[in-house]
Coordinates of C-alpha atoms in Angstrom, one line a residue:
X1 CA -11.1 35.7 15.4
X2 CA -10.5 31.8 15.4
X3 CA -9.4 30.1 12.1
X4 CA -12.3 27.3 12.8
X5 CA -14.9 27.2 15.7
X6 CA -12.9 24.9 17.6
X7 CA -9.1 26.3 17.1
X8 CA -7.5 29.6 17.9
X9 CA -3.8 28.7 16.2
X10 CA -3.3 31.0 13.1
X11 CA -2.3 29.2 9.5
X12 CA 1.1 28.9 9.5
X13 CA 0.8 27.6 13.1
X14 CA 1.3 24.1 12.6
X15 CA 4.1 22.0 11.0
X16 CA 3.7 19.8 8.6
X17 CA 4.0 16.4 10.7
X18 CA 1.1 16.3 13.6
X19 CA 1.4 14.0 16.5
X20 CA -2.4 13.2 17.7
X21 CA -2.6 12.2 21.7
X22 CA -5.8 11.4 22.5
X23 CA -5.6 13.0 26.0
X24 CA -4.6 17.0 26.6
X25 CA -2.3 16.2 29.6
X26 CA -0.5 13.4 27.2
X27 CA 0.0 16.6 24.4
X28 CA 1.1 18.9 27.1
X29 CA 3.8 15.8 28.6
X30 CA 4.9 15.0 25.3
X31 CA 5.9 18.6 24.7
X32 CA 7.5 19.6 27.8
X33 CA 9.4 16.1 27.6
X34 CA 10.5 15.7 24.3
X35 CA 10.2 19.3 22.0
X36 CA 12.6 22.2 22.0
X37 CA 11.2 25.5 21.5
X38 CA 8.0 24.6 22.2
X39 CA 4.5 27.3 22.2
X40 CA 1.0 26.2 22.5
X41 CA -1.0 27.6 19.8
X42 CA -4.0 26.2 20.8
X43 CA -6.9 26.3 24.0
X44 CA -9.9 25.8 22.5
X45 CA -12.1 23.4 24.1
X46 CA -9.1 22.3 26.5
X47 CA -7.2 20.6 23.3
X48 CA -4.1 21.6 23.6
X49 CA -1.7 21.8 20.6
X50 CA 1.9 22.9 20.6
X51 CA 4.3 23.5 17.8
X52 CA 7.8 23.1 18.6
X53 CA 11.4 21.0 17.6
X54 CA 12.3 17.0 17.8
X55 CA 16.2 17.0 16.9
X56 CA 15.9 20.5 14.4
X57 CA 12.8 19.3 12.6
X58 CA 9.7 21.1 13.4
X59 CA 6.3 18.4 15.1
X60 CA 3.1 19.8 16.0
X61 CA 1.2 17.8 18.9
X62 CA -2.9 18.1 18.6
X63 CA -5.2 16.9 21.5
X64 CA -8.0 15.3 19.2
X65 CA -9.9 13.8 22.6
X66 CA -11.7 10.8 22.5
X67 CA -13.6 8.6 19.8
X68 CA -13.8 9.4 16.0
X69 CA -16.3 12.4 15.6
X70 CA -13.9 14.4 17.9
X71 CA -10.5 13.2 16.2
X72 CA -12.5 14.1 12.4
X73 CA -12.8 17.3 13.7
X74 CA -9.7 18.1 14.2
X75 CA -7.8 16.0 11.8
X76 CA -10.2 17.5 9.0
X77 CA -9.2 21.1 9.7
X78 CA -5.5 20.2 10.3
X79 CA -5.5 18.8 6.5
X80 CA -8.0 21.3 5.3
X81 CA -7.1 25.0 7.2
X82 CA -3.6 23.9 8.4
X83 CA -2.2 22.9 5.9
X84 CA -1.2 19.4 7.9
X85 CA 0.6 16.8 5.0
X86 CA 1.1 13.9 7.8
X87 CA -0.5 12.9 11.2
X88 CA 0.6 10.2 13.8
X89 CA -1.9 8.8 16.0
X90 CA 0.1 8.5 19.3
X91 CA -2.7 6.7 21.8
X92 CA -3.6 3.6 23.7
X93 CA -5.9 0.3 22.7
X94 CA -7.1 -2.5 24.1
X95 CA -5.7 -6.1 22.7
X96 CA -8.0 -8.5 20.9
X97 CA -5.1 -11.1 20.4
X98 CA -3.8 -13.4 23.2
X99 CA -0.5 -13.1 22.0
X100 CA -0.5 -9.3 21.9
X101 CA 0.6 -8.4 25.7
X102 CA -0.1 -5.3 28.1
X103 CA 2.1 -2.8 27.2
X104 CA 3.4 -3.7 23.9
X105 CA 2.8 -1.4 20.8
X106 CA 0.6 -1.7 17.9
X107 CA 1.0 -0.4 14.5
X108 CA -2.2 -0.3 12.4
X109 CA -1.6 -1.1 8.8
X110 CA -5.5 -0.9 8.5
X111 CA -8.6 -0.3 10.6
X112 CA -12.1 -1.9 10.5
X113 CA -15.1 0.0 12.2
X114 CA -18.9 -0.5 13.7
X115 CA -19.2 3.0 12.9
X116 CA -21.8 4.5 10.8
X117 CA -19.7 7.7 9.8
X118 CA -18.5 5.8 7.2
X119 CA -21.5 4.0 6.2
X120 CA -23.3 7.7 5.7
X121 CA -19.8 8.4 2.9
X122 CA -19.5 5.4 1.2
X123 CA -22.4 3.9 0.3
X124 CA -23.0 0.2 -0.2
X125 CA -19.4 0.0 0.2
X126 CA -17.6 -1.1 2.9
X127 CA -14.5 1.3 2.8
X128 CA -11.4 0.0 3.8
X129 CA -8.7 2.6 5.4
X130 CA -5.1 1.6 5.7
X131 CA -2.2 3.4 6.9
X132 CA 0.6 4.9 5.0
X133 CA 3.0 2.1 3.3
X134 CA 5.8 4.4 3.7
X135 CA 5.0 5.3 7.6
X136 CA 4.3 2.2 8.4
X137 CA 7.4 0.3 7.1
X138 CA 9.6 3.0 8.6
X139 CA 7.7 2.5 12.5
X140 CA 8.6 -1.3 11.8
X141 CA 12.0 -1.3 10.9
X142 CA 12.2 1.3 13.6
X143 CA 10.4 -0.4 16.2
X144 CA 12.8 -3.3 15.4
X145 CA 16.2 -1.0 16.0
X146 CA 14.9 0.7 19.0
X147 CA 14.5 -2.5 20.8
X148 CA 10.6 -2.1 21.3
X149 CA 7.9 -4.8 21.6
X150 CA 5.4 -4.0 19.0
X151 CA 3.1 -5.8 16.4
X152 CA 2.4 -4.8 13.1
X153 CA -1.0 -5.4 11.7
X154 CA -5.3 -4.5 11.5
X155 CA -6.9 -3.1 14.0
X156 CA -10.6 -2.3 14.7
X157 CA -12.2 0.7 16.0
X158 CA -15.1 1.1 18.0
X159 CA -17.6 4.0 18.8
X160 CA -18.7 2.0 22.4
X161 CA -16.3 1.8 25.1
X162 CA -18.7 0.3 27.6
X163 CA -20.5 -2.4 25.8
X164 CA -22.3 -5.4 27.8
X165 CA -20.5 -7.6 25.4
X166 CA -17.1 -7.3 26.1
X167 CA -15.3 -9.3 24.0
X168 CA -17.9 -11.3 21.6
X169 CA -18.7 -8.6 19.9
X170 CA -15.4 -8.5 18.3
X171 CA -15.6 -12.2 17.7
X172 CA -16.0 -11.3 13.4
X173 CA -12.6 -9.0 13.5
X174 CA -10.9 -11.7 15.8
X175 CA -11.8 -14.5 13.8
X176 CA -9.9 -12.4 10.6
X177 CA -6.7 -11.3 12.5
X178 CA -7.6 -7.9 14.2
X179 CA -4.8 -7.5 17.0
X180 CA -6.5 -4.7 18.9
X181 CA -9.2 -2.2 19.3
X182 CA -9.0 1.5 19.6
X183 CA -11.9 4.4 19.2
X184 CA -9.8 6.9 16.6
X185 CA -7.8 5.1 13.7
X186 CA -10.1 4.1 11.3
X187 CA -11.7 7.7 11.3
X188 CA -7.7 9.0 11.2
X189 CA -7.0 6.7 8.1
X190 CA -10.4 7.6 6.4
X191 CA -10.0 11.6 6.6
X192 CA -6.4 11.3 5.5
X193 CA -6.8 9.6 2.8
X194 CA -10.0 11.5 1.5
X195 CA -6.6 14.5 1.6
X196 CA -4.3 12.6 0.3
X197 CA -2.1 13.0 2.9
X198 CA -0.2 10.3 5.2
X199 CA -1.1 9.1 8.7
X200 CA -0.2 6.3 10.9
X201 CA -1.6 5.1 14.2
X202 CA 0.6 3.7 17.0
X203 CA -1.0 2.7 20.4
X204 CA 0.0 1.4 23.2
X205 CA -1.6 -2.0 24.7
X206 CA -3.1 -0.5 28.3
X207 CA -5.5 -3.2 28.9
X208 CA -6.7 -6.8 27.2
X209 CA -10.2 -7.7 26.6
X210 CA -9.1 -11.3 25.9
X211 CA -8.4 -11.8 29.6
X212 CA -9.0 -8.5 31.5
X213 CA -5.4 -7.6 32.3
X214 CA -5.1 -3.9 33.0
X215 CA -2.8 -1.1 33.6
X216 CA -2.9 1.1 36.2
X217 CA -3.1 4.8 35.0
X218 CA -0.4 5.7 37.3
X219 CA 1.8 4.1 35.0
X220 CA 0.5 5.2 31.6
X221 CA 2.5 8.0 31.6
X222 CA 5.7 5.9 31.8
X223 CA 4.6 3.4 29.3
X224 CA 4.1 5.8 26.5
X225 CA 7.4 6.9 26.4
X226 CA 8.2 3.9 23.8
X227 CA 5.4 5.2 21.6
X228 CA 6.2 8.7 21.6
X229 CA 9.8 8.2 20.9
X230 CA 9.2 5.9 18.1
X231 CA 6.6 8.3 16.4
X232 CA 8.6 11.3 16.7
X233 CA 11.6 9.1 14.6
X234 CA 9.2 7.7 12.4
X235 CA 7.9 11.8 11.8
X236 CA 11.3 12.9 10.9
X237 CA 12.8 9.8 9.1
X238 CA 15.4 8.8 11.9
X239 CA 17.1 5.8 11.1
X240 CA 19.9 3.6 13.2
X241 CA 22.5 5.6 12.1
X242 CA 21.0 9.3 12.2
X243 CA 19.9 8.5 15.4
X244 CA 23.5 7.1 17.0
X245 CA 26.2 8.4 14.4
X246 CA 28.9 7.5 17.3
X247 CA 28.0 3.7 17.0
X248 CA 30.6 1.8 14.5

């Protein structure tokens, strides 16, 4: 019998520290490239999870697909069933900034939204989600050893990917700093901290709505090698010197 209607992983499946892909054939790269002893613990719906090890410390990877209803889902019962204390957002946005190029990396230190999901929780209040200080400092200063073109700062997210008005409906977020837009991270910040618990979302740049630059999805694969590598340090704690302890 499933734990939850839409995962077959038994409690004690996960780790602590989740790594969210957006896409089931990123979570199924991700594992086979970068975890040791790695299992899938989970089929349901084609979102594929997988416990396994990044350098002895034990990382789950959870599909959570696209746009925030499907990434509450799952992020609720990881923090709820799962017993899930941290989750990484490990997925691709689009830039709103001229200065923020095609694949580069964002980190969200907080997420607007033209979603009504929180609208129906909150009221007359217009909620504010923000990542963990403590996650978010660490990908900096990590993003900064490794070498990594990245930009720290708010994001938006969106619930319509194919909108008539490309860009000028973002012109309010723009106008106050927003460097990119993604479908998941507000949703991600939202749940987490309704748990208490810690998340972070990193994203790669794929495409640019400020002058239609794109990637080819050919090479997305590639690209999000950066990404992944810097979350799974960020998820363990690496710093410079646990990551090269030969280096003087």
């Amino acid at each position: 019998m499933q734990t939850t209607p839409h995962n077959e992983a038994k409690r004690g499946d996960y780790a602590e520290t989740v790594l969210l892909p957006g896409d089931p054939q990123r979570t199924e790269w991700i594992a086979a490239t970068f975890l040791e002893d790695v299992r899938c613990i989970n089929r349901v719906r084609g979102a594929l999870a997988y416990t396994g090890r990044y350098r002895g410390s034990p990382i789950s990877l959870h599909t959570t697909g696209m746009g925030a209803p499907s990434l509450a889902i799952y992020a609720h019962e990881l923090l709820e069933t799962y017993g899930a204390r941290t989750l990484i957002r490990v997925g691709t946005c689009g830039s709103l900034a001229d200065h923020v190029k095609l694949r580069s990396l964002v980190i969200s230190q907080s997420s607007s939204s033209d979603s009504a999901i929180n609208r129906q929780l909150f009221g007359v209040y217009d909620y504010a989600p923000s990542a963990d200080f403590e996650l978010l400092c660490r990908a900096a200063r990590r993003a900064v050893e490794m070498g990594i073109i990245h930009y720290v700062g708010q994001t938006a997210s969106s619930d319509v990917f194919y909108h008539p008005d490309v860009l000028g409906r973002f012109a309010g977020v723009r106008a106050h700093g927003a460097l990119a837009v993604d479908m998941e991270t507000n949703a991600l910040y939202t749940i987490a901290a309704r748990f208490r618990a810690k998340a972070l979302s990193i994203c790669t740049v794929v495409d640019s709505l400020v002058n239609g630059e794109d990637t080819d999805a050919s090479e997305r694969q590639e690209l999000f090698s950066d990404m992944v590598r810097l979350a799974l340090d960020v998820a363990i704690g690496t710093s410079r010197v646990e990551a090269e302890p030969d280096r003087p």
